[in-house]
CSV table of C-alpha atoms in Angstrom, one decimal:
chain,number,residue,atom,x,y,z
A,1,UNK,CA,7.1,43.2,13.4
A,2,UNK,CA,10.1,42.8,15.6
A,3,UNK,CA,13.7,44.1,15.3
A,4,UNK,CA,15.4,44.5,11.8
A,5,UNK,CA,18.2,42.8,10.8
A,6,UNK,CA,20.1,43.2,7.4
A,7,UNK,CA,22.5,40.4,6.6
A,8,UNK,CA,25.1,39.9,3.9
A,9,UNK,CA,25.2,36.5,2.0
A,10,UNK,CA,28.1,35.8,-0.8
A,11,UNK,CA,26.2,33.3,-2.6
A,12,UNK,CA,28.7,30.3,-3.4
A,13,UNK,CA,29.4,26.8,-4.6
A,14,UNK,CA,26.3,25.6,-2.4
A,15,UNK,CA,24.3,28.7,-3.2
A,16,UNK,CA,22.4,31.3,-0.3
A,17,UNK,CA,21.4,28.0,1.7
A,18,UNK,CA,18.0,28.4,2.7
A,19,UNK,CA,14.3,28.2,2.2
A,20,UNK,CA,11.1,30.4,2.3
A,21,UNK,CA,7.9,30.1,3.0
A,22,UNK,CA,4.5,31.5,3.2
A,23,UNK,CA,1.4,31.8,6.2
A,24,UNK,CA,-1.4,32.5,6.0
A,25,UNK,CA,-2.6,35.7,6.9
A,26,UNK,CA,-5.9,35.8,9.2
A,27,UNK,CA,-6.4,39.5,8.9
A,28,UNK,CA,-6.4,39.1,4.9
A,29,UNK,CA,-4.2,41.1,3.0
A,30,UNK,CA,-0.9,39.9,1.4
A,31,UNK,CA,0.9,36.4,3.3
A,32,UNK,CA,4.2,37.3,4.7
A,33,UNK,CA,7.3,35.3,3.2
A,34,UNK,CA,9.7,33.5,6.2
A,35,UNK,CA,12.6,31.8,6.5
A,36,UNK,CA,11.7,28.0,6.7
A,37,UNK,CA,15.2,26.1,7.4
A,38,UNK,CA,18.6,27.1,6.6
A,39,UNK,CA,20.2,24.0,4.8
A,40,UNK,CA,23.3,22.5,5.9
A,41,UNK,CA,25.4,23.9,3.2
A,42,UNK,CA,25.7,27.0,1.9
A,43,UNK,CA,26.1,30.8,3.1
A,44,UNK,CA,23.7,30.9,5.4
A,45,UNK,CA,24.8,28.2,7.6
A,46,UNK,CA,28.0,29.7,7.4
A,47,UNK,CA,27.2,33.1,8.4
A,48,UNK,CA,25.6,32.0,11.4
A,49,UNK,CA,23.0,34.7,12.0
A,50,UNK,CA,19.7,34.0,9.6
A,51,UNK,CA,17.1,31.9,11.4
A,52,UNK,CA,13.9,29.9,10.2
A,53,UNK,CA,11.4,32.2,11.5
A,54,UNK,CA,13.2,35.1,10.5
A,55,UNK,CA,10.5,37.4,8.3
A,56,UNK,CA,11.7,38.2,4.7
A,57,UNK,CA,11.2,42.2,4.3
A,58,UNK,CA,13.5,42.9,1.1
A,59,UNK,CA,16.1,41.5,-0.8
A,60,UNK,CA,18.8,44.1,-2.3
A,61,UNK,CA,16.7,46.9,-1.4
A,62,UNK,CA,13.9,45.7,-3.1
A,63,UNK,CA,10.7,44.4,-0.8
A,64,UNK,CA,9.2,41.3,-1.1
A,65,UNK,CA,5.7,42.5,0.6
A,66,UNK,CA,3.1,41.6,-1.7
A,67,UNK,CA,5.5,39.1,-3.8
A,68,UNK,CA,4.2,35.2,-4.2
A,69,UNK,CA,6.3,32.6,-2.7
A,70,UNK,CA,7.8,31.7,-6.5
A,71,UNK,CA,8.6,35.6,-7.0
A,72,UNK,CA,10.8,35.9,-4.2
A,73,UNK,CA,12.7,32.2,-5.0
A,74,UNK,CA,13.0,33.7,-8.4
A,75,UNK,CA,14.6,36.5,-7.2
A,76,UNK,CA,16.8,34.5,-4.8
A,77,UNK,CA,17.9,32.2,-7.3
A,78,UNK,CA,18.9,34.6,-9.8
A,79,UNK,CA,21.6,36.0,-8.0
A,80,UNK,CA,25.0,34.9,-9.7
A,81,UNK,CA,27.2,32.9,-8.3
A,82,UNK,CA,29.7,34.9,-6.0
A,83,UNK,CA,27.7,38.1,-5.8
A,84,UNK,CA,27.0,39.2,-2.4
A,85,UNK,CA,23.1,40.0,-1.3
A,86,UNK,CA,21.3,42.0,1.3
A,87,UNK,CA,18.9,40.1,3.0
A,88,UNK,CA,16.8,42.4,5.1
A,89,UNK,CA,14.4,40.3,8.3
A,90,UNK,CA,12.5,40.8,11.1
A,91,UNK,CA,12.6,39.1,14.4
A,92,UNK,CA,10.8,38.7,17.2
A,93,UNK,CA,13.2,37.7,19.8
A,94,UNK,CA,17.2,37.8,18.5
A,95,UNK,CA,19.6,34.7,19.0
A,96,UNK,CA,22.4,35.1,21.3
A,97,UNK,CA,25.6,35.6,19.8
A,98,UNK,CA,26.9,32.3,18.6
A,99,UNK,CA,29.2,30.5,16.6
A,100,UNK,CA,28.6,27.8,14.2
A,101,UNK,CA,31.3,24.9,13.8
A,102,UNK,CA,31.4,21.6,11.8
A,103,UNK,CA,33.3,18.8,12.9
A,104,UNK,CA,34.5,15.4,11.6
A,105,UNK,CA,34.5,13.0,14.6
A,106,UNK,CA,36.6,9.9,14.0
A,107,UNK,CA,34.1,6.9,15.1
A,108,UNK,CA,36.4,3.4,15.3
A,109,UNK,CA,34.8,-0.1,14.9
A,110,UNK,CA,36.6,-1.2,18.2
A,111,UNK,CA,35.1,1.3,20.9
A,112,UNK,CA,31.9,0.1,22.7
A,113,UNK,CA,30.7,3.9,23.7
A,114,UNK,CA,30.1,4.6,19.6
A,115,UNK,CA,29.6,8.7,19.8
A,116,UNK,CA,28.9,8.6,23.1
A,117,UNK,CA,26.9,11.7,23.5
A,118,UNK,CA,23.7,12.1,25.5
A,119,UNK,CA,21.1,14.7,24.1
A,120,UNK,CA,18.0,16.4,24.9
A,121,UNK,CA,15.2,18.5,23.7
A,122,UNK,CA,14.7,21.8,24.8
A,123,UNK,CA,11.4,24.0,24.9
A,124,UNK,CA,10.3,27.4,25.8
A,125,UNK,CA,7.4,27.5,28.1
A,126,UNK,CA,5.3,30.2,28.6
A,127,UNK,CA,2.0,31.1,30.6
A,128,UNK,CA,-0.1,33.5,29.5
A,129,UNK,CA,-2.1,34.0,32.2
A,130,UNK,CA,-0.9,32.0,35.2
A,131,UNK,CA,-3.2,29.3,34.7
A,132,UNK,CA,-1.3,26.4,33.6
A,133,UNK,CA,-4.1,25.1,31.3
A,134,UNK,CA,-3.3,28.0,29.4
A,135,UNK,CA,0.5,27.5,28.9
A,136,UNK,CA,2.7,27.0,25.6
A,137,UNK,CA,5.8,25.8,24.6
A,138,UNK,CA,7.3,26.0,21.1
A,139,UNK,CA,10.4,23.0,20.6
A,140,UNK,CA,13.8,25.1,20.5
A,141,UNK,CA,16.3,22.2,19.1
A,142,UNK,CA,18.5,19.6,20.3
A,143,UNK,CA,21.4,19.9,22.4
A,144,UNK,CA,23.9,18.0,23.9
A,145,UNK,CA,23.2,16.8,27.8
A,146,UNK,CA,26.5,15.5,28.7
A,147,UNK,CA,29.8,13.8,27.0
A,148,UNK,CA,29.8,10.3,27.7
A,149,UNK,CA,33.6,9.3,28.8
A,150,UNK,CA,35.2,6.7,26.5
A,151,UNK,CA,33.4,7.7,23.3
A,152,UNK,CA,34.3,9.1,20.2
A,153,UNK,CA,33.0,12.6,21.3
A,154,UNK,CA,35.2,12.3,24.3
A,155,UNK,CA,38.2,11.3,23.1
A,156,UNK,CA,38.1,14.0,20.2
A,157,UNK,CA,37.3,16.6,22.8
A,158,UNK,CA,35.4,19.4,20.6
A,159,UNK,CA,31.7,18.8,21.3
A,160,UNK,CA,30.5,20.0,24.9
A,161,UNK,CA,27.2,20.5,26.8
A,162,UNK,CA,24.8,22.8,25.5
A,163,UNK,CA,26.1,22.7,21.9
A,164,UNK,CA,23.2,22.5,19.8
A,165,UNK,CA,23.1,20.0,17.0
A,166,UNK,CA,22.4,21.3,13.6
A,167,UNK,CA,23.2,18.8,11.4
A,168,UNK,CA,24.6,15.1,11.5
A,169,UNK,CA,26.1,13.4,8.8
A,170,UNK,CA,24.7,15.9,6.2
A,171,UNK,CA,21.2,15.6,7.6
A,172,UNK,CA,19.7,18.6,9.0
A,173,UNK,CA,17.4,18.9,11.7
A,174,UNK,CA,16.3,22.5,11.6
A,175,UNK,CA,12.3,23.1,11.1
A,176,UNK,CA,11.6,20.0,13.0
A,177,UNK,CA,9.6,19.3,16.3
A,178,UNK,CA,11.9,17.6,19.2
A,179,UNK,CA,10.1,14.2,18.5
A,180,UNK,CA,10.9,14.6,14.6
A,181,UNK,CA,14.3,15.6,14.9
A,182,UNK,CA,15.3,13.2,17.5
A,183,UNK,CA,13.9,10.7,15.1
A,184,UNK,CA,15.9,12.2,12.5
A,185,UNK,CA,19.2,12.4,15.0
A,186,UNK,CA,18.7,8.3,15.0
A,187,UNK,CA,18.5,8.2,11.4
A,188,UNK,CA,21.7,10.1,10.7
A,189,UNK,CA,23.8,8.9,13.0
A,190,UNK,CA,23.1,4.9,11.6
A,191,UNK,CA,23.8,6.2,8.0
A,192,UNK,CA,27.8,4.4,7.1
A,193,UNK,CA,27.7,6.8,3.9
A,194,UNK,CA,28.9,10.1,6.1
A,195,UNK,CA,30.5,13.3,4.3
A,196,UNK,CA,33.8,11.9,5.8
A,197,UNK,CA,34.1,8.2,6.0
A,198,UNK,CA,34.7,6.9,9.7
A,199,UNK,CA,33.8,10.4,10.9
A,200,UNK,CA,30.5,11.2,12.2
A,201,UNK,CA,29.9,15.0,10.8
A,202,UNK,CA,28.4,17.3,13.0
A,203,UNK,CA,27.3,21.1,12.5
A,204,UNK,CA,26.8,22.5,15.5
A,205,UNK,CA,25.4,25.9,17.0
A,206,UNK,CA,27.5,27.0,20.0
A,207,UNK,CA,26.8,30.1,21.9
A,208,UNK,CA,29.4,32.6,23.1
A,209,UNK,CA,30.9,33.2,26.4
A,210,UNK,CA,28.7,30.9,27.6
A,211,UNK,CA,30.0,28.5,30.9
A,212,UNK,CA,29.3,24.6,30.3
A,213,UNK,CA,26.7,24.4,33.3
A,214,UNK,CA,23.9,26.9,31.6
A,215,UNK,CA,20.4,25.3,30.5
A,216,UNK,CA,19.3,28.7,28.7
A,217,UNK,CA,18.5,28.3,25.2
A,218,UNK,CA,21.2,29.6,22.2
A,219,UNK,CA,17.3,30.4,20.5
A,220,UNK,CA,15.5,32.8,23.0
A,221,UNK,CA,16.2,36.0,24.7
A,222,UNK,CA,16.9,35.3,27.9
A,223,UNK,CA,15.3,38.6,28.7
A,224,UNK,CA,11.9,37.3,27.9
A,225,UNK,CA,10.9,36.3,31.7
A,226,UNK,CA,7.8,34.3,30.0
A,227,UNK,CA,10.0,31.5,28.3
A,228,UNK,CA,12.1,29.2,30.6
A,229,UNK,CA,13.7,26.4,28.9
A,230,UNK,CA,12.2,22.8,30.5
A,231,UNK,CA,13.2,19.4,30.6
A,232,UNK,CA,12.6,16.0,31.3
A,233,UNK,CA,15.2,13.1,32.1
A,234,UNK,CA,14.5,10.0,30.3
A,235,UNK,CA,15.9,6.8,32.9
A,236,UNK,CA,18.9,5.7,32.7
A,237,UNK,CA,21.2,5.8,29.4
A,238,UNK,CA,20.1,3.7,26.1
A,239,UNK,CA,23.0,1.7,24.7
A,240,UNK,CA,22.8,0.6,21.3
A,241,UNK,CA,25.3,-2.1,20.3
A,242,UNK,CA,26.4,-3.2,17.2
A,243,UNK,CA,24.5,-6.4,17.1
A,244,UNK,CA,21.5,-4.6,18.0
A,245,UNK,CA,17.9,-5.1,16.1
A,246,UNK,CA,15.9,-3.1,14.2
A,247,UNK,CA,13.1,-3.9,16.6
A,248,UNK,CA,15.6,-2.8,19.7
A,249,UNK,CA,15.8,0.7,17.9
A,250,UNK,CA,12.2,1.2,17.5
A,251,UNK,CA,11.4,0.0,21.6
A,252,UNK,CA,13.8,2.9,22.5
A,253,UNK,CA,12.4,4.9,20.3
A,254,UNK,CA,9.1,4.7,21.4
A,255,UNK,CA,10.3,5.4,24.9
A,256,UNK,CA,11.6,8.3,23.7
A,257,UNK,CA,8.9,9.4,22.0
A,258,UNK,CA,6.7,8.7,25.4
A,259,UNK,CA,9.1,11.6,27.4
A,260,UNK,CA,9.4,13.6,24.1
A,261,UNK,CA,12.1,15.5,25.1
A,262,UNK,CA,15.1,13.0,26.0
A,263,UNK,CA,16.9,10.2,24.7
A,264,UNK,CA,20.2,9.0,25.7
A,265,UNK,CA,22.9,7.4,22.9
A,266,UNK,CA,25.8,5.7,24.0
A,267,UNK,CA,26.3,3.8,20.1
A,268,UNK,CA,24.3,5.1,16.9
A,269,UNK,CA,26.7,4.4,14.4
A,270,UNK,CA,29.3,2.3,13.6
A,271,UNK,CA,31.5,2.3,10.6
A,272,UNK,CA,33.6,0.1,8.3
């Protein structure tokens, strides 16, 4: 089942801030509850330690084995407003120690680099029996590659490499393949209707202690020896301008789509 891990949310103005779900269960018997995403508001996010994947084992003391999906949500929901709850969970492999910041970016009209962040995907590879026909890999997030200079990112100087994006412009992308949340990423970052007008929000996981150069993921153990983060460079950097086409966003996103686990942005987003 994992390690156990008993976490204390103050439910607030944006309530626990997360979902549940069920799976199946081959060997029959009752379907586990799990985490499915944590939202971008709310306590969860803000505690920084709950996970989707996480398995729901009791809520206040009380266990949710055997309980339907609605049960548990009904239980979840009727905790009042400021009361603090015990979420217990089970893990399979913890998350390093991290911290989780939002920040409001300042994006001008005038500057050609836009953002000016380059991101990847990251996955955890694994061979089961060291034949490579028989290896994994399960999509960890998206990170930031490198901070492009003369950007928005730059020029504010809070986002650095390996942070792992959470949430843009009130968008999550947790619970989402690499391909759908870099699809997503592209989304947010064209929306002009931002928490913040002329700032590009951004909740970010960042782990700690860490140095700028390290590849390791903030979402495995990096005891496991089977999982090893891998990558693949997409070319060389996509610029989008302000007077690009909605067909010019779709090309590069096809290309990235084609690598799966790359795409470079100089300008996503510009704002009035």
């Amino acid at each position: 089942m994992g390690r156990k891990v008993e976490i204390a949310l103050a439910k607030g103005q944006y309530g626990l801030g997360f979902s549940v779900t069920t799976r199946d269960n081959p060997a029959g018997g009752n379907c586990p509850i799990y985490i499915k995403n944590i939202l971008p508001k709310g306590a969860a996010v803000e505690d920084g330690r709950l996970r989707p994947g996480d398995r729901l084992l009791a809520v206040d003391g009380v266990e949710v084995t055997g309980k339907s999906q609605a049960d548990v949500v009904a239980m979840l929901r009727n905790v009042p407003p400021g009361a603090t709850v015990r979420i217990l969970v089970s893990r399979q492999q913890p998350w390093k120690q991290r911290e989780i910041i939002t920040l409001d970016i300042p994006v001008h009209d005038s500057e050609k680099a836009g953002l000016g962040v380059s991101v990847k995907g990251k996955t955890s590879s694994s061979n089961n029996s060291g034949n490579n026909s028989n290896s994994s890999s399960v999509d960890l997030g998206i990170f930031v590659k490198s901070v492009i200079h003369g950007g928005a990112a730059s020029r504010d100087g809070r986002l650095k490499t390996n942070d792992q994006l959470l949430n843009v412009n009130g968008i999550s992308l947790l619970g989402q393949s690499n391909s759908g949340a870099m699809e997503t990423l592209r989304r947010a970052l064209l929306r002009t209707d931002g928490p913040v007008p002329g700032h590009i929000t951004l909740t970010i996981a960042r782990r700690l202690n860490s140095r700028s150069s390290s590849v390791s993921s903030l979402l495995t153990d990096s005891s496991d020896n089977n999982a090893e983060p891998t990558k693949n460079q997409l070319g060389p950097s996509l610029g989008m301008k302000k007077s690009s086409s909605l067909e010019s966003l779709q090309t590069m996103v096809q290309e990235v789509c084609k690598c799966e686990l790359f795409c470079l942005i100089r300008e996503l987003a510009m704002f009035k």
